[in-house]
């Protein structure tokens, strides 16, 4: 399946080249001795091995500089090559072509395959060639690579743990003849020496693999190398071996019929998959970055792990490659005179370099991914071309210059996932892209990238909002990033410059010239107001998110203050007030003039409150309440709901008063509270009471000062405050109680007078309105009556003087009761109020029989010219006749009272009197009988004898009593005196408590 194509990017760039005019190249190999030098080994068709030295820079800047010099000074390439790549020396290996070259840097040797034999030379090509003559017909060699995990790396031994003779016989053939230049092992047996893991390789000879290892290596004795090679195992293969790679314990073999997986430990081989008919020759490449194996099937590359299992997707090349290389996260393929780069993960084609003009013939490629990871060498028939990896930073910059931001971010994320760049660099690039998008007028995308950057400071966008110099100018990092964008400027300037650039681009587009401006803007030029709105909204979004970060106090101040600036610019009143009323770091001095001039006094008041500037906040709310018609307080929601101006005015006043009261409820500053209490009370008395009675403040206000400061006309506020002092604060000051009682009395008199029928309808309507606005839920008379009854600390005479001439009879009754004037209380209850139940209840409270007689006299002889209340008198006799003396009742009955009304009652009263007399006699005699029975029982208990002998035991401690003192409980249990002292008199050994559970024995009155 074909992979989607990305925009091409430069991963490799040409660095140096070397011409071999008199030789034809057959193979190449690389070995980096340092970060600055790479040795290039070139094998020729004539059997020579050439050594070239490539000097390259290590730093990114140096690489970029050299690249520019190479591009700008192509006419002086030969002079540049003298400094970059140099010929060192050459050595003749054999008369046949050098088929492959393998560098063993750990032992400082180079293995060369030529004419079917293996040859060893040193890294510098100084010492003579050593030929391993006993091993013939070698076609392919692969050294053993050790992966980073090392989980499947087994230690090999001579013979592979199987037939030990295999190792020794091969050793004899290796060292048996001197004509081939082979050496032999000096000393004892081979099995006694360890295998050097740095020099283990597999050699393909026909249809078998021979695993070879190095033993007894000596750094000083070069001649011992050939003699120290021994066979470790021979592994037969199915068909002719054409290519092999060896990772840990797994050997992947490419044969003419397919790919196989062999184990160097067990020697077993298995088929991975078969090749289709008429396919190209198998080719293997170890991807050393992850230690995976790339297997080619025509133009498809399949990546497998060391166990032969596919990992990831396949790579689809544009043609069947002649060679495969690796550089970072990319695979390099050579075919048809071109070098193409593909991403390993996605398979996307990203770069193409044409080599057609660099000589004909077969192409060879080699990389040093396991060393520096930045050099790729391509060899044509007569030329060696060196390529360096373009630094990641330059690749990213190239995309950014082209304004391919998506590709730049994709590259950065890919590099981060592969571990080539740090997380800080990823954040740095996101910030860089964000700034570029800001100047491209794509504000939403810019902020999205700002939010993805973990290293960007919020202060970096301050210059976009507030021009320099300002309070936070020194907090802005002087970081120009890569110099790809101008320095930050106010948003309006950015938008103006961007619109001018769009206009120029439109003009150039009409002239047929290409520009870097987005085509969307060219086809549909944006409006300045829309751009400014988008810029402000997205700046708000970034600052709101930044508030959640851990910032310094100065940066927090800038974030919140500038956020308020942006809210005001968009007239977002709700957000402004929400920010101002919550915990914030805004600087009031920076915002006071701004909010004053724009009329956002509510926001300023909230802001002053949050900063502890209560006095200033209260002053602002007072101004708003006074100037309610100015619109400062206006709530757009309320205006949309109603068109009643009067309702809106009331709402504005109420809002200002409510906010001011909320502040005052928490303050303990007496002067400030009393200063603002008046205007709040004028608007809403409930709020004023809430301020005075608030429990939120740390210290309560002095009551006398508060009472003196309350407007006497606002009696309900004073009443509610006194009520709070008495009921909630449990004040026992008689002055407060008396003042409260007098205030309630005055209000009750006013209410009673207003409810009089003599008042006209207009007065009644006014009272109803006042009643609706009252701060009390219960009527004033009900509150007065409750307080007069519940309190004993007020002066009843003062209150009585106030209502003496009024018709508040129940209140008078309560007061007379407080003064102990029982007769007046009964007269009011019985005659004025005609409340018989209350009168009888009061008599019960008095508790004397003469009280009922006094009430009977009042019923029979009422004052004020009223007729006798015979029914009430009969009711009293009926309910409480037993408490009255019949003779006194008969004496007080009026001759005018109808006999039929009182006969039944008097008869029942007399019978009850007689019944009570007889009942008393019965109770008296019963009590005497019980007393007599108790005395007899006590006498019997005291006269009872108990016989104790030597065998008697204490029921508690079971000790013999003998002549000891003892005690006996009513339940007949006997204890010694010691246990008696411990148990006590009321509780026996059985646990029975005689005080709560007495023993009742049969007697003449009590029987079983």
GROMACS .gro file of C-alpha atoms in nm, residues 569-863:
model
  295
  569UNK     CA    1  -1.156   4.596   2.529
  570UNK     CA    2  -1.428   4.343   2.442
  571UNK     CA    3  -1.668   4.488   2.703
  572UNK     CA    4  -1.706   4.151   2.871
  573UNK     CA    5  -1.864   4.287   3.187
  574UNK     CA    6  -1.945   3.949   3.343
  575UNK     CA    7  -1.589   3.823   3.302
  576UNK     CA    8  -1.450   4.149   3.433
  577UNK     CA    9  -1.661   4.135   3.747
  578UNK     CA   10  -1.591   3.764   3.795
  579UNK     CA   11  -1.215   3.822   3.777
  580UNK     CA   12  -1.230   4.129   3.999
  581UNK     CA   13  -1.444   3.962   4.266
  582UNK     CA   14  -1.237   3.641   4.280
  583UNK     CA   15  -0.883   3.595   4.404
  584UNK     CA   16  -0.662   3.783   4.161
  585UNK     CA   17  -0.328   3.957   4.119
  586UNK     CA   18  -0.451   4.268   3.938
  587UNK     CA   19  -0.275   4.599   4.004
  588UNK     CA   20  -0.541   4.853   4.101
  589UNK     CA   21  -0.321   5.151   4.012
  590UNK     CA   22  -0.295   5.025   3.652
  591UNK     CA   23  -0.669   4.972   3.616
  592UNK     CA   24  -0.833   5.248   3.821
  593UNK     CA   25  -0.819   5.522   3.561
  594UNK     CA   26  -0.909   5.280   3.283
  595UNK     CA   27  -1.218   5.149   3.457
  596UNK     CA   28  -1.323   5.495   3.574
  597UNK     CA   29  -1.304   5.639   3.226
  598UNK     CA   30  -1.490   5.346   3.071
  599UNK     CA   31  -1.765   5.357   3.335
  600UNK     CA   32  -1.701   5.009   3.474
  601UNK     CA   33  -1.731   5.123   3.835
  602UNK     CA   34  -1.883   4.794   3.947
  603UNK     CA   35  -1.572   4.611   3.834
  604UNK     CA   36  -1.354   4.868   4.008
  605UNK     CA   37  -1.554   4.825   4.328
  606UNK     CA   38  -1.514   4.447   4.318
  607UNK     CA   39  -1.144   4.487   4.248
  608UNK     CA   40  -1.091   4.726   4.540
  609UNK     CA   41  -1.277   4.487   4.768
  610UNK     CA   42  -1.063   4.189   4.664
  611UNK     CA   43  -0.751   4.392   4.741
  612UNK     CA   44  -0.871   4.486   5.088
  613UNK     CA   45  -0.949   4.846   4.991
  614UNK     CA   46  -1.292   4.836   5.154
  615UNK     CA   47  -1.325   5.211   5.205
  616UNK     CA   48  -1.272   5.283   4.837
  617UNK     CA   49  -1.505   5.000   4.735
  618UNK     CA   50  -1.782   5.129   4.961
  619UNK     CA   51  -1.739   5.481   4.828
  620UNK     CA   52  -1.785   5.350   4.474
  621UNK     CA   53  -2.101   5.159   4.567
  622UNK     CA   54  -2.237   5.474   4.731
  623UNK     CA   55  -2.172   5.670   4.411
  624UNK     CA   56  -2.347   5.400   4.210
  625UNK     CA   57  -2.647   5.407   4.442
  626UNK     CA   58  -2.667   5.785   4.423
  627UNK     CA   59  -2.620   5.799   4.045
  628UNK     CA   60  -2.840   5.505   3.964
  629UNK     CA   61  -2.973   5.679   3.655
  630UNK     CA   62  -2.626   5.708   3.498
  631UNK     CA   63  -2.629   5.348   3.388
  632UNK     CA   64  -2.313   5.241   3.570
  633UNK     CA   65  -2.505   4.969   3.749
  634UNK     CA   66  -2.712   4.865   3.449
  635UNK     CA   67  -2.754   4.492   3.398
  636UNK     CA   68  -2.826   4.418   3.029
  637UNK     CA   69  -3.024   4.108   3.127
  638UNK     CA   70  -3.260   4.313   3.338
  639UNK     CA   71  -3.304   4.569   3.065
  640UNK     CA   72  -3.402   4.299   2.820
  641UNK     CA   73  -3.654   4.153   3.062
  642UNK     CA   74  -3.845   4.472   3.135
  643UNK     CA   75  -3.887   4.821   3.000
  644UNK     CA   76  -4.008   4.963   3.332
  645UNK     CA   77  -3.757   5.235   3.415
  646UNK     CA   78  -3.878   5.256   3.774
  647UNK     CA   79  -3.816   4.888   3.831
  648UNK     CA   80  -3.466   4.919   3.686
  649UNK     CA   81  -3.388   5.215   3.912
  650UNK     CA   82  -3.497   5.018   4.218
  651UNK     CA   83  -3.292   4.723   4.103
  652UNK     CA   84  -2.984   4.941   4.062
  653UNK     CA   85  -3.014   5.089   4.409
  654UNK     CA   86  -3.079   4.750   4.564
  655UNK     CA   87  -2.776   4.599   4.390
  656UNK     CA   88  -2.541   4.872   4.509
  657UNK     CA   89  -2.676   4.852   4.864
  658UNK     CA   90  -2.652   4.471   4.867
  659UNK     CA   91  -2.289   4.471   4.754
  660UNK     CA   92  -2.197   4.738   5.008
  661UNK     CA   93  -2.371   4.551   5.286
  662UNK     CA   94  -2.187   4.232   5.194
  663UNK     CA   95  -1.860   4.416   5.255
  664UNK     CA   96  -1.977   4.580   5.576
  665UNK     CA   97  -2.097   4.250   5.721
  666UNK     CA   98  -1.736   4.137   5.753
  667UNK     CA   99  -1.584   4.463   5.872
  668UNK     CA  100  -1.523   4.558   6.234
  669UNK     CA  101  -1.442   4.924   6.159
  670UNK     CA  102  -1.712   5.106   6.355
  671UNK     CA  103  -1.665   5.444   6.188
  672UNK     CA  104  -1.677   5.300   5.837
  673UNK     CA  105  -1.985   5.093   5.913
  674UNK     CA  106  -2.179   5.377   6.067
  675UNK     CA  107  -2.070   5.608   5.787
  676UNK     CA  108  -2.240   5.394   5.522
  677UNK     CA  109  -2.526   5.260   5.731
  678UNK     CA  110  -2.753   5.554   5.661
  679UNK     CA  111  -2.769   5.542   5.282
  680UNK     CA  112  -2.804   5.166   5.284
  681UNK     CA  113  -3.093   5.194   5.530
  682UNK     CA  114  -3.262   5.447   5.304
  683UNK     CA  115  -3.262   5.187   5.027
  684UNK     CA  116  -3.325   4.864   5.216
  685UNK     CA  117  -3.373   4.837   5.590
  686UNK     CA  118  -3.323   4.459   5.582
  687UNK     CA  119  -2.969   4.509   5.453
  688UNK     CA  120  -2.902   4.764   5.724
  689UNK     CA  121  -3.017   4.520   5.992
  690UNK     CA  122  -2.804   4.247   5.837
  691UNK     CA  123  -2.499   4.472   5.865
  692UNK     CA  124  -2.563   4.550   6.233
  693UNK     CA  125  -2.637   4.191   6.332
  694UNK     CA  126  -2.373   4.017   6.122
  695UNK     CA  127  -2.189   3.728   6.289
  696UNK     CA  128  -1.912   3.732   6.027
  697UNK     CA  129  -1.706   4.009   6.181
  698UNK     CA  130  -1.440   3.930   6.439
  699UNK     CA  131  -1.551   4.195   6.689
  700UNK     CA  132  -1.907   4.310   6.738
  701UNK     CA  133  -1.993   4.678   6.736
  702UNK     CA  134  -2.053   4.862   7.067
  703UNK     CA  135  -2.434   4.862   7.113
  704UNK     CA  136  -2.471   5.210   7.263
  705UNK     CA  137  -2.283   5.373   6.973
  706UNK     CA  138  -2.489   5.182   6.721
  707UNK     CA  139  -2.818   5.274   6.885
  708UNK     CA  140  -2.715   5.637   6.895
  709UNK     CA  141  -2.620   5.631   6.526
  710UNK     CA  142  -2.947   5.477   6.403
  711UNK     CA  143  -3.196   5.727   6.268
  712UNK     CA  144  -3.482   5.751   6.523
  713UNK     CA  145  -3.728   5.758   6.235
  714UNK     CA  146  -3.618   5.407   6.133
  715UNK     CA  147  -3.782   5.240   6.430
  716UNK     CA  148  -3.795   4.896   6.274
  717UNK     CA  149  -3.416   4.889   6.235
  718UNK     CA  150  -3.375   4.989   6.598
  719UNK     CA  151  -3.634   4.732   6.704
  720UNK     CA  152  -3.464   4.454   6.508
  721UNK     CA  153  -3.122   4.547   6.645
  722UNK     CA  154  -3.249   4.550   7.006
  723UNK     CA  155  -3.427   4.221   6.942
  724UNK     CA  156  -3.098   4.073   6.818
  725UNK     CA  157  -2.914   4.200   7.126
  726UNK     CA  158  -3.173   4.050   7.359
  727UNK     CA  159  -3.259   3.723   7.188
  728UNK     CA  160  -2.942   3.629   6.998
  729UNK     CA  161  -2.675   3.793   7.212
  730UNK     CA  162  -2.854   3.718   7.543
  731UNK     CA  163  -2.815   4.074   7.663
  732UNK     CA  164  -2.949   4.129   8.019
  733UNK     CA  165  -2.920   4.506   8.014
  734UNK     CA  166  -3.254   4.641   8.152
  735UNK     CA  167  -3.215   4.955   7.943
  736UNK     CA  168  -3.216   4.753   7.621
  737UNK     CA  169  -3.518   4.552   7.735
  738UNK     CA  170  -3.712   4.864   7.837
  739UNK     CA  171  -3.622   5.049   7.516
  740UNK     CA  172  -3.727   4.754   7.308
  741UNK     CA  173  -4.056   4.723   7.495
  742UNK     CA  174  -4.130   5.094   7.456
  743UNK     CA  175  -4.051   5.086   7.084
  744UNK     CA  176  -4.279   4.789   7.032
  745UNK     CA  177  -4.549   4.957   7.234
  746UNK     CA  178  -4.532   5.276   7.030
  747UNK     CA  179  -4.548   5.080   6.707
  748UNK     CA  180  -4.838   4.878   6.839
  749UNK     CA  181  -5.027   5.194   6.933
  750UNK     CA  182  -4.966   5.339   6.586
  751UNK     CA  183  -5.079   5.021   6.423
  752UNK     CA  184  -5.387   4.999   6.643
  753UNK     CA  185  -5.481   5.358   6.565
  754UNK     CA  186  -5.427   5.306   6.193
  755UNK     CA  187  -5.658   5.002   6.204
  756UNK     CA  188  -5.930   5.206   6.373
  757UNK     CA  189  -6.248   5.245   6.168
  758UNK     CA  190  -6.209   5.621   6.194
  759UNK     CA  191  -5.915   5.608   5.951
  760UNK     CA  192  -6.001   5.670   5.590
  761UNK     CA  193  -5.934   5.431   5.302
  762UNK     CA  194  -5.624   5.617   5.187
  763UNK     CA  195  -5.453   5.570   5.520
  764UNK     CA  196  -5.538   5.203   5.513
  765UNK     CA  197  -5.381   5.164   5.169
  766UNK     CA  198  -5.063   5.337   5.287
  767UNK     CA  199  -5.041   5.108   5.585
  768UNK     CA  200  -5.072   4.803   5.362
  769UNK     CA  201  -4.781   4.924   5.156
  770UNK     CA  202  -4.577   4.984   5.469
  771UNK     CA  203  -4.675   4.645   5.596
  772UNK     CA  204  -4.540   4.479   5.286
  773UNK     CA  205  -4.207   4.656   5.329
  774UNK     CA  206  -4.175   4.569   5.697
  775UNK     CA  207  -3.864   4.381   5.797
  776UNK     CA  208  -4.069   4.169   6.039
  777UNK     CA  209  -4.286   3.878   5.945
  778UNK     CA  210  -4.505   3.877   6.259
  779UNK     CA  211  -4.746   4.162   6.351
  780UNK     CA  212  -4.614   4.414   6.597
  781UNK     CA  213  -4.874   4.339   6.865
  782UNK     CA  214  -4.785   3.971   6.853
  783UNK     CA  215  -4.419   4.057   6.898
  784UNK     CA  216  -4.502   4.298   7.180
  785UNK     CA  217  -4.715   4.045   7.366
  786UNK     CA  218  -4.449   3.774   7.332
  787UNK     CA  219  -4.174   4.003   7.461
  788UNK     CA  220  -4.385   4.136   7.755
  789UNK     CA  221  -4.451   3.781   7.864
  790UNK     CA  222  -4.099   3.639   7.811
  791UNK     CA  223  -3.883   3.918   7.955
  792UNK     CA  224  -3.853   4.010   8.319
  793UNK     CA  225  -3.591   4.283   8.276
  794UNK     CA  226  -3.794   4.573   8.137
  795UNK     CA  227  -3.977   4.831   8.349
  796UNK     CA  228  -4.350   4.742   8.323
  797UNK     CA  229  -4.461   5.068   8.480
  798UNK     CA  230  -4.304   5.274   8.200
  799UNK     CA  231  -4.476   5.062   7.941
  800UNK     CA  232  -4.803   5.072   8.133
  801UNK     CA  233  -4.791   5.448   8.149
  802UNK     CA  234  -4.761   5.453   7.772
  803UNK     CA  235  -5.066   5.236   7.707
  804UNK     CA  236  -5.276   5.337   8.005
  805UNK     CA  237  -5.529   5.525   7.794
  806UNK     CA  238  -5.529   5.279   7.507
  807UNK     CA  239  -5.738   4.975   7.427
  808UNK     CA  240  -5.444   4.732   7.438
  809UNK     CA  241  -5.613   4.523   7.711
  810UNK     CA  242  -5.411   4.205   7.666
  811UNK     CA  243  -5.087   4.400   7.692
  812UNK     CA  244  -5.224   4.571   8.005
  813UNK     CA  245  -5.312   4.232   8.153
  814UNK     CA  246  -4.958   4.110   8.096
  815UNK     CA  247  -4.815   4.420   8.259
  816UNK     CA  248  -5.051   4.402   8.560
  817UNK     CA  249  -4.955   4.039   8.598
  818UNK     CA  250  -4.589   4.145   8.608
  819UNK     CA  251  -4.683   4.397   8.878
  820UNK     CA  252  -4.876   4.135   9.075
  821UNK     CA  253  -5.215   4.308   9.050
  822UNK     CA  254  -5.423   3.992   9.023
  823UNK     CA  255  -5.764   4.154   9.049
  824UNK     CA  256  -5.696   4.388   8.758
  825UNK     CA  257  -5.564   4.102   8.550
  826UNK     CA  258  -5.874   3.893   8.614
  827UNK     CA  259  -6.100   4.189   8.543
  828UNK     CA  260  -5.933   4.251   8.208
  829UNK     CA  261  -5.934   3.885   8.110
  830UNK     CA  262  -6.287   3.816   8.224
  831UNK     CA  263  -6.465   4.145   8.151
  832UNK     CA  264  -6.268   4.337   7.886
  833UNK     CA  265  -6.144   4.044   7.684
  834UNK     CA  266  -6.410   3.793   7.790
  835UNK     CA  267  -6.145   3.523   7.769
  836UNK     CA  268  -6.271   3.272   8.022
  837UNK     CA  269  -6.002   3.016   7.947
  838UNK     CA  270  -5.725   3.271   8.006
  839UNK     CA  271  -5.889   3.386   8.328
  840UNK     CA  272  -5.921   3.031   8.462
  841UNK     CA  273  -5.566   2.952   8.352
  842UNK     CA  274  -5.441   3.257   8.542
  843UNK     CA  275  -5.625   3.140   8.853
  844UNK     CA  276  -5.452   2.805   8.818
  845UNK     CA  277  -5.120   2.987   8.799
  846UNK     CA  278  -5.201   3.171   9.122
  847UNK     CA  279  -5.276   2.834   9.285
  848UNK     CA  280  -5.503   2.961   9.566
  849UNK     CA  281  -5.872   2.868   9.600
  850UNK     CA  282  -5.961   3.228   9.670
  851UNK     CA  283  -5.850   3.317   9.317
  852UNK     CA  284  -6.139   3.116   9.173
  853UNK     CA  285  -6.370   3.277   9.426
  854UNK     CA  286  -6.242   3.619   9.322
  855UNK     CA  287  -6.307   3.532   8.959
  856UNK     CA  288  -6.657   3.416   9.052
  857UNK     CA  289  -6.723   3.751   9.219
  858UNK     CA  290  -6.612   3.928   8.899
  859UNK     CA  291  -6.846   3.712   8.688
  860UNK     CA  292  -7.138   3.776   8.919
  861UNK     CA  293  -7.064   4.146   8.985
  862UNK     CA  294  -6.889   4.291   8.677
  863UNK     CA  295  -6.795   4.657   8.659
   0.00000   0.00000   0.00000
